């Protein structure tokens, strides 16, 4: 193959060719990087969409209420509640109840999951219930894209409040009914046991004090100082131990009484757990964030390419020169070793 006659390998032509090759490399690298980014972004969105379709959102705001209850539970769908929603309710493991009055200790709870394009209006509609005297809010949290409310309602007002929540077109509306009978019975039994223990401690303390007094009187009459000192020390230790145990039981009784009172208070109300989330067809903020991420990724790609054709290229050239230098040193050493070997061979 012959070069064109008009083509001359002058320094200027060599620089032009090198510049064209460098520009071509940059263009090809940019093209591959942009195509790779587009394919990666499309693959990510497809994977995310499939994942969103496979995993339906769950709603379990009151799971702690259910798990904390030791009573038997059961759920029933009210009129207007779909069977799908009722089926997705948090399950309550039933346990046997004694007697036929479990329904007297029933608690009703409603869980609502609302998706709306008018987040502020929907949250304000739920928050407006706080002004009613028959509605007691226990928690109200508002965020940028959602809001959560927990409140209890007198039983007489529960149907009206349920109608207001239903008018907000919730995606899920679940009704759960369970009994607190076993839990209240457990508290009652524990209180009775502790009260009997308290009575026994009081009797033991009174008898011990009387016995020590009798023994002390006897030791005093016999003028047995050593025995009297031991009796007094033993009496003090016994009184301190029984008094401390009595204080511990009193603390437990107060805690049980408070917990039982809280559970009995739940019987007077119907509880609502409302979760509102924003669901817009076009989310401007998400679009802005997406563009910011794309521009940031594009700048990172350009920066990586520039680094690759400048700093990394210089580093590669220096590394090649390093190995070339090593090779030259090896060749020089090998040359003189060979000469030395030949000289020794000739002497032999």
CSV table of C-alpha atoms in Angstrom, one decimal:
chain,number,residue,atom,x,y,z
A,1,UNK,CA,0.0,0.0,0.0
A,2,UNK,CA,1.4,3.4,-1.0
A,3,UNK,CA,0.7,6.8,0.5
A,4,UNK,CA,-0.9,9.5,-1.7
A,5,UNK,CA,1.8,11.4,-3.5
A,6,UNK,CA,0.4,14.8,-2.3
A,7,UNK,CA,0.4,13.6,1.3
A,8,UNK,CA,3.5,14.6,3.3
A,9,UNK,CA,4.2,13.7,6.9
A,10,UNK,CA,5.0,17.2,8.1
A,11,UNK,CA,4.7,18.1,11.8
A,12,UNK,CA,1.6,20.3,11.0
A,13,UNK,CA,-0.2,17.4,9.2
A,14,UNK,CA,0.7,15.1,12.1
A,15,UNK,CA,-0.8,17.5,14.6
A,16,UNK,CA,-4.0,17.9,12.5
A,17,UNK,CA,-4.4,14.1,12.3
A,18,UNK,CA,-3.9,13.7,16.0
A,19,UNK,CA,-6.4,16.5,16.7
A,20,UNK,CA,-9.0,14.9,14.4
A,21,UNK,CA,-8.5,11.5,16.0
A,22,UNK,CA,-8.8,13.1,19.5
A,23,UNK,CA,-12.1,14.8,18.5
A,24,UNK,CA,-13.4,11.6,17.0
A,25,UNK,CA,-12.6,9.7,20.2
A,26,UNK,CA,-14.4,12.4,22.3
A,27,UNK,CA,-17.5,12.2,20.0
A,28,UNK,CA,-17.6,8.4,20.0
A,29,UNK,CA,-17.2,8.3,23.8
A,30,UNK,CA,-19.9,10.9,24.3
A,31,UNK,CA,-22.3,8.9,22.0
A,32,UNK,CA,-21.6,5.6,23.9
A,33,UNK,CA,-22.0,7.3,27.3
A,34,UNK,CA,-25.3,9.0,26.3
A,35,UNK,CA,-26.7,5.8,24.8
A,36,UNK,CA,-25.7,3.9,27.9
A,37,UNK,CA,-27.3,6.5,30.2
A,38,UNK,CA,-30.5,6.4,28.2
A,39,UNK,CA,-30.7,2.6,28.2
A,40,UNK,CA,-29.9,2.5,31.9
A,41,UNK,CA,-32.6,5.1,32.7
A,42,UNK,CA,-35.2,3.2,30.7
A,43,UNK,CA,-34.3,-0.1,32.3
A,44,UNK,CA,-34.5,1.5,35.8
A,45,UNK,CA,-37.9,3.0,35.1
A,46,UNK,CA,-39.2,-0.3,33.7
A,47,UNK,CA,-37.9,-2.3,36.7
A,48,UNK,CA,-39.4,0.3,39.1
A,49,UNK,CA,-42.8,0.1,37.3
A,50,UNK,CA,-42.8,-3.7,37.4
A,51,UNK,CA,-41.9,-3.6,41.1
A,52,UNK,CA,-44.7,-1.1,41.8
A,53,UNK,CA,-47.2,-3.3,40.0
A,54,UNK,CA,-46.0,-6.4,41.9
A,55,UNK,CA,-46.0,-4.9,45.4
A,56,UNK,CA,-49.4,-3.3,46.3
A,57,UNK,CA,-49.2,-0.8,49.1
A,58,UNK,CA,-50.2,-2.0,52.5
A,59,UNK,CA,-51.8,0.0,55.3
A,60,UNK,CA,-51.3,-1.0,58.9
A,61,UNK,CA,-51.4,2.0,61.1
A,62,UNK,CA,-53.0,0.3,64.1
A,63,UNK,CA,-50.9,-2.9,64.1
A,64,UNK,CA,-49.5,-2.0,67.5
A,65,UNK,CA,-53.0,-1.7,68.9
A,66,UNK,CA,-53.8,-5.3,67.7
A,67,UNK,CA,-50.5,-6.9,68.7
A,68,UNK,CA,-50.8,-5.3,72.2
A,69,UNK,CA,-54.2,-6.8,72.8
A,70,UNK,CA,-54.3,-10.2,74.3
A,71,UNK,CA,-58.1,-10.5,73.9
A,72,UNK,CA,-59.8,-12.4,71.1
A,73,UNK,CA,-60.3,-10.5,67.9
A,74,UNK,CA,-62.4,-10.6,64.8
A,75,UNK,CA,-63.2,-8.3,61.9
A,76,UNK,CA,-66.3,-7.6,60.1
A,77,UNK,CA,-67.0,-5.6,56.9
A,78,UNK,CA,-69.5,-2.7,57.3
A,79,UNK,CA,-71.8,-1.7,54.6
A,80,UNK,CA,-69.9,0.0,51.8
A,81,UNK,CA,-66.6,-1.7,52.6
A,82,UNK,CA,-65.3,-3.8,49.8
A,83,UNK,CA,-64.4,-7.5,50.5
A,84,UNK,CA,-60.9,-6.8,49.1
A,85,UNK,CA,-60.3,-4.1,51.7
A,86,UNK,CA,-61.6,-6.2,54.5
A,87,UNK,CA,-59.4,-9.1,53.4
A,88,UNK,CA,-56.3,-6.9,53.5
A,89,UNK,CA,-57.0,-5.9,57.1
A,90,UNK,CA,-54.3,-6.6,59.7
A,91,UNK,CA,-55.0,-10.1,61.1
A,92,UNK,CA,-55.7,-10.5,64.8
A,93,UNK,CA,-54.9,-13.9,66.2
A,94,UNK,CA,-58.0,-15.1,68.0
A,95,UNK,CA,-57.8,-16.6,71.5
A,96,UNK,CA,-60.5,-18.2,73.6
A,97,UNK,CA,-62.5,-16.1,75.9
A,98,UNK,CA,-64.2,-17.3,79.1
A,99,UNK,CA,-68.0,-16.6,79.5
A,100,UNK,CA,-70.6,-15.1,77.2
A,101,UNK,CA,-69.9,-11.4,77.7
A,102,UNK,CA,-67.0,-10.8,75.4
A,103,UNK,CA,-69.1,-8.5,73.2
A,104,UNK,CA,-69.4,-6.1,76.2
A,105,UNK,CA,-65.7,-5.4,75.8
A,106,UNK,CA,-65.6,-4.8,72.1
A,107,UNK,CA,-63.5,-2.1,70.5
A,108,UNK,CA,-64.1,-0.9,66.9
A,109,UNK,CA,-61.4,0.7,64.7
A,110,UNK,CA,-61.5,2.1,61.2
A,111,UNK,CA,-58.3,2.4,59.0
A,112,UNK,CA,-58.5,4.7,56.0
A,113,UNK,CA,-56.0,5.1,53.3
A,114,UNK,CA,-56.7,8.1,51.1
A,115,UNK,CA,-54.9,9.1,47.9
A,116,UNK,CA,-55.7,12.6,46.5
A,117,UNK,CA,-54.5,15.2,44.1
A,118,UNK,CA,-55.7,17.9,46.5
A,119,UNK,CA,-53.6,17.1,49.5
A,120,UNK,CA,-54.2,20.4,51.4
A,121,UNK,CA,-58.0,20.3,51.0
A,122,UNK,CA,-58.2,16.7,52.0
A,123,UNK,CA,-56.0,17.1,55.1
A,124,UNK,CA,-57.9,20.2,56.1
A,125,UNK,CA,-61.2,18.3,55.8
A,126,UNK,CA,-59.9,15.6,58.3
A,127,UNK,CA,-58.2,18.2,60.6
A,128,UNK,CA,-61.5,20.2,60.8
A,129,UNK,CA,-63.0,17.3,62.8
A,130,UNK,CA,-60.8,18.4,65.7
A,131,UNK,CA,-63.2,21.3,66.3
A,132,UNK,CA,-66.0,18.9,67.2
A,133,UNK,CA,-66.4,18.2,70.9
A,134,UNK,CA,-67.2,14.6,70.3
A,135,UNK,CA,-63.9,14.0,68.5
A,136,UNK,CA,-60.7,13.6,70.4
A,137,UNK,CA,-57.5,13.8,68.4
A,138,UNK,CA,-54.6,11.7,69.8
A,139,UNK,CA,-52.1,12.4,66.9
A,140,UNK,CA,-52.0,14.8,63.9
A,141,UNK,CA,-48.9,14.8,61.7
A,142,UNK,CA,-48.6,16.8,58.4
A,143,UNK,CA,-45.8,16.3,55.9
A,144,UNK,CA,-44.9,17.7,52.5
A,145,UNK,CA,-46.7,14.9,50.6
A,146,UNK,CA,-48.9,13.3,53.2
A,147,UNK,CA,-50.7,13.6,56.6
A,148,UNK,CA,-51.7,11.2,59.3
A,149,UNK,CA,-54.4,11.5,61.9
A,150,UNK,CA,-55.4,9.3,64.9
A,151,UNK,CA,-58.6,10.2,66.8
A,152,UNK,CA,-61.4,8.6,68.8
A,153,UNK,CA,-65.1,9.3,68.6
A,154,UNK,CA,-68.0,8.7,70.9
A,155,UNK,CA,-70.0,5.7,69.7
A,156,UNK,CA,-73.1,7.8,68.9
A,157,UNK,CA,-71.1,10.0,66.5
A,158,UNK,CA,-69.1,7.2,64.8
A,159,UNK,CA,-71.6,6.7,61.9
A,160,UNK,CA,-71.5,10.4,61.1
A,161,UNK,CA,-67.7,10.5,61.2
A,162,UNK,CA,-67.4,7.3,59.1
A,163,UNK,CA,-69.7,9.0,56.5
A,164,UNK,CA,-67.4,12.0,56.3
A,165,UNK,CA,-64.3,9.8,55.8
A,166,UNK,CA,-66.1,7.7,53.2
A,167,UNK,CA,-67.0,10.9,51.3
A,168,UNK,CA,-63.3,11.6,50.8
A,169,UNK,CA,-63.2,8.5,48.5
A,170,UNK,CA,-60.5,6.4,50.4
A,171,UNK,CA,-58.6,3.9,48.5
A,172,UNK,CA,-58.9,1.5,51.4
A,173,UNK,CA,-61.4,1.6,54.3
A,174,UNK,CA,-61.1,-1.2,56.8
A,175,UNK,CA,-63.3,-2.0,59.9
A,176,UNK,CA,-61.8,-4.1,62.7
A,177,UNK,CA,-63.7,-5.2,65.8
A,178,UNK,CA,-62.0,-7.1,68.6
A,179,UNK,CA,-62.6,-7.7,72.3
A,180,UNK,CA,-60.5,-6.6,75.3
A,181,UNK,CA,-62.1,-9.1,77.8
A,182,UNK,CA,-59.1,-11.3,78.2
A,183,UNK,CA,-56.7,-8.4,78.7
A,184,UNK,CA,-59.0,-6.7,81.3
A,185,UNK,CA,-59.5,-10.1,83.1
A,186,UNK,CA,-55.7,-10.5,83.2
A,187,UNK,CA,-55.3,-7.1,84.8
A,188,UNK,CA,-58.0,-7.9,87.3
A,189,UNK,CA,-56.4,-11.2,88.2
A,190,UNK,CA,-53.0,-9.6,88.6
A,191,UNK,CA,-54.4,-6.9,90.8
A,192,UNK,CA,-56.1,-9.5,93.1
A,193,UNK,CA,-52.9,-11.5,93.4
A,194,UNK,CA,-50.8,-8.5,94.3
A,195,UNK,CA,-53.4,-7.3,96.8
A,196,UNK,CA,-53.3,-10.7,98.5
A,197,UNK,CA,-49.5,-10.6,98.5
A,198,UNK,CA,-49.6,-7.1,100.0
A,199,UNK,CA,-52.0,-8.4,102.8
A,200,UNK,CA,-49.6,-11.3,103.5
A,201,UNK,CA,-46.6,-8.9,103.7
A,202,UNK,CA,-48.5,-6.6,106.1
A,203,UNK,CA,-49.4,-9.6,108.3
A,204,UNK,CA,-45.9,-10.9,108.3
A,205,UNK,CA,-44.5,-7.5,109.1
A,206,UNK,CA,-46.9,-7.1,112.0
A,207,UNK,CA,-46.2,-10.6,113.4
A,208,UNK,CA,-42.4,-10.1,113.0
A,209,UNK,CA,-42.4,-6.8,114.8
A,210,UNK,CA,-44.5,-8.3,117.7
A,211,UNK,CA,-42.2,-11.3,118.0
A,212,UNK,CA,-39.1,-9.2,117.9
A,213,UNK,CA,-40.6,-7.0,120.6
A,214,UNK,CA,-41.3,-10.0,122.8
A,215,UNK,CA,-37.7,-11.3,122.3
A,216,UNK,CA,-36.2,-7.9,123.0
A,217,UNK,CA,-38.2,-7.6,126.2
A,218,UNK,CA,-36.9,-11.1,127.3
A,219,UNK,CA,-33.3,-10.2,126.3
A,220,UNK,CA,-33.6,-6.9,128.3
A,221,UNK,CA,-34.8,-8.7,131.4
A,222,UNK,CA,-31.9,-11.2,131.2
A,223,UNK,CA,-29.5,-8.4,130.4
A,224,UNK,CA,-28.1,-10.3,127.4
A,225,UNK,CA,-26.6,-7.3,125.5
A,226,UNK,CA,-25.1,-9.4,122.6
A,227,UNK,CA,-28.4,-11.2,121.9
A,228,UNK,CA,-30.3,-7.9,122.1
A,229,UNK,CA,-28.0,-6.3,119.5
A,230,UNK,CA,-28.5,-9.2,117.2
A,231,UNK,CA,-32.2,-9.0,117.6
A,232,UNK,CA,-32.3,-5.3,116.9
A,233,UNK,CA,-30.1,-5.7,113.8
A,234,UNK,CA,-32.2,-8.6,112.5
A,235,UNK,CA,-35.4,-6.6,113.1
A,236,UNK,CA,-34.2,-3.6,111.2
A,237,UNK,CA,-33.1,-5.8,108.2
A,238,UNK,CA,-36.5,-7.6,108.1
A,239,UNK,CA,-38.5,-4.3,108.3
A,240,UNK,CA,-36.4,-2.8,105.5
A,241,UNK,CA,-36.8,-5.8,103.2
A,242,UNK,CA,-40.5,-6.1,103.8
A,243,UNK,CA,-41.0,-2.4,103.4
A,244,UNK,CA,-39.1,-2.4,100.1
A,245,UNK,CA,-41.2,-5.3,98.8
A,246,UNK,CA,-44.3,-3.5,99.9
A,247,UNK,CA,-43.3,-0.4,97.9
A,248,UNK,CA,-42.6,-2.6,94.8
A,249,UNK,CA,-46.0,-4.1,95.0
A,250,UNK,CA,-47.6,-0.7,95.4
A,251,UNK,CA,-45.9,0.5,92.3
A,252,UNK,CA,-47.1,-2.6,90.3
A,253,UNK,CA,-50.6,-2.0,91.5
A,254,UNK,CA,-50.6,1.6,90.4
A,255,UNK,CA,-49.3,0.6,86.9
A,256,UNK,CA,-51.9,-2.1,86.5
A,257,UNK,CA,-54.7,0.2,87.7
A,258,UNK,CA,-53.6,2.8,85.1
A,259,UNK,CA,-53.4,0.3,82.3
A,260,UNK,CA,-56.7,-1.2,83.1
A,261,UNK,CA,-58.3,2.2,83.2
A,262,UNK,CA,-56.8,3.0,79.8
A,263,UNK,CA,-58.3,-0.2,78.4
A,264,UNK,CA,-61.7,0.5,79.9
A,265,UNK,CA,-61.6,4.0,78.5
A,266,UNK,CA,-61.2,2.5,75.0
A,267,UNK,CA,-64.6,0.8,75.4
A,268,UNK,CA,-66.3,4.2,75.3
A,269,UNK,CA,-64.9,5.2,71.9
A,270,UNK,CA,-64.6,4.2,68.2
A,271,UNK,CA,-61.0,4.8,66.9
A,272,UNK,CA,-60.1,6.1,63.5
A,273,UNK,CA,-56.7,5.9,61.8
A,274,UNK,CA,-56.5,8.1,58.7
A,275,UNK,CA,-53.5,8.2,56.3
A,276,UNK,CA,-53.7,10.7,53.4
A,277,UNK,CA,-51.0,10.7,50.7
A,278,UNK,CA,-50.6,12.9,47.6
A,279,UNK,CA,-51.0,11.2,44.2
A,280,UNK,CA,-50.7,13.6,41.3
A,281,UNK,CA,-50.7,12.7,37.6
A,282,UNK,CA,-48.0,15.4,36.9
A,283,UNK,CA,-45.7,16.1,39.8
A,284,UNK,CA,-43.7,19.3,38.9
A,285,UNK,CA,-41.3,18.8,41.8
A,286,UNK,CA,-40.5,15.2,40.7
A,287,UNK,CA,-39.9,16.4,37.1
A,288,UNK,CA,-37.5,19.1,38.4
A,289,UNK,CA,-35.7,16.5,40.5
A,290,UNK,CA,-35.5,14.2,37.5
A,291,UNK,CA,-34.0,16.9,35.3
A,292,UNK,CA,-31.5,17.9,38.0
A,293,UNK,CA,-30.4,14.3,38.3
A,294,UNK,CA,-30.1,13.9,34.5
A,295,UNK,CA,-28.1,17.2,34.2
A,296,UNK,CA,-25.8,16.2,37.1
A,297,UNK,CA,-25.2,12.8,35.5
A,298,UNK,CA,-24.5,14.4,32.2
A,299,UNK,CA,-21.9,16.8,33.7
A,300,UNK,CA,-20.3,13.9,35.6
A,301,UNK,CA,-20.1,12.0,32.3
A,302,UNK,CA,-18.5,14.9,30.5
A,303,UNK,CA,-16.1,15.4,33.4
A,304,UNK,CA,-15.1,11.7,33.3
A,305,UNK,CA,-14.5,11.9,29.5
A,306,UNK,CA,-12.3,15.0,29.8
A,307,UNK,CA,-10.4,13.4,32.6
A,308,UNK,CA,-10.0,10.2,30.5
A,309,UNK,CA,-8.5,12.1,27.5
A,310,UNK,CA,-6.3,14.4,29.5
A,311,UNK,CA,-5.1,13.3,33.0
A,312,UNK,CA,-5.7,9.6,32.5
A,313,UNK,CA,-4.1,9.8,29.0
A,314,UNK,CA,-1.0,11.5,30.3
A,315,UNK,CA,-0.8,9.0,33.1
A,316,UNK,CA,-1.1,6.2,30.6
A,317,UNK,CA,1.7,7.7,28.4
A,318,UNK,CA,3.9,8.1,31.5
A,319,UNK,CA,3.2,4.5,32.5
A,320,UNK,CA,4.1,3.3,29.0
A,321,UNK,CA,7.3,5.4,29.1
A,322,UNK,CA,8.1,3.8,32.5
A,323,UNK,CA,7.8,0.3,31.1
A,324,UNK,CA,9.8,1.3,28.0
A,325,UNK,CA,12.6,2.6,30.3
A,326,UNK,CA,12.5,-0.7,32.3
A,327,UNK,CA,12.8,-2.6,29.0
A,328,UNK,CA,15.8,-0.5,27.8
A,329,UNK,CA,17.5,-1.0,31.2
A,330,UNK,CA,16.9,-4.8,30.9
A,331,UNK,CA,18.2,-4.8,27.3
A,332,UNK,CA,21.4,-2.9,28.3
A,333,UNK,CA,22.0,-5.2,31.3
A,334,UNK,CA,21.3,-8.3,29.1
A,335,UNK,CA,23.8,-6.9,26.5
A,336,UNK,CA,26.6,-6.6,28.9
A,337,UNK,CA,25.8,-9.9,30.6
A,338,UNK,CA,25.9,-11.6,27.2
A,339,UNK,CA,29.3,-9.9,26.4
A,340,UNK,CA,30.7,-11.0,29.8
A,341,UNK,CA,29.5,-14.6,29.2
A,342,UNK,CA,31.0,-14.7,25.8
A,343,UNK,CA,34.3,-13.4,27.1
A,344,UNK,CA,34.4,-16.1,29.8
A,345,UNK,CA,33.5,-18.7,27.2
A,346,UNK,CA,36.4,-17.7,24.9
A,347,UNK,CA,38.9,-17.8,27.8
A,348,UNK,CA,38.0,-21.4,28.4
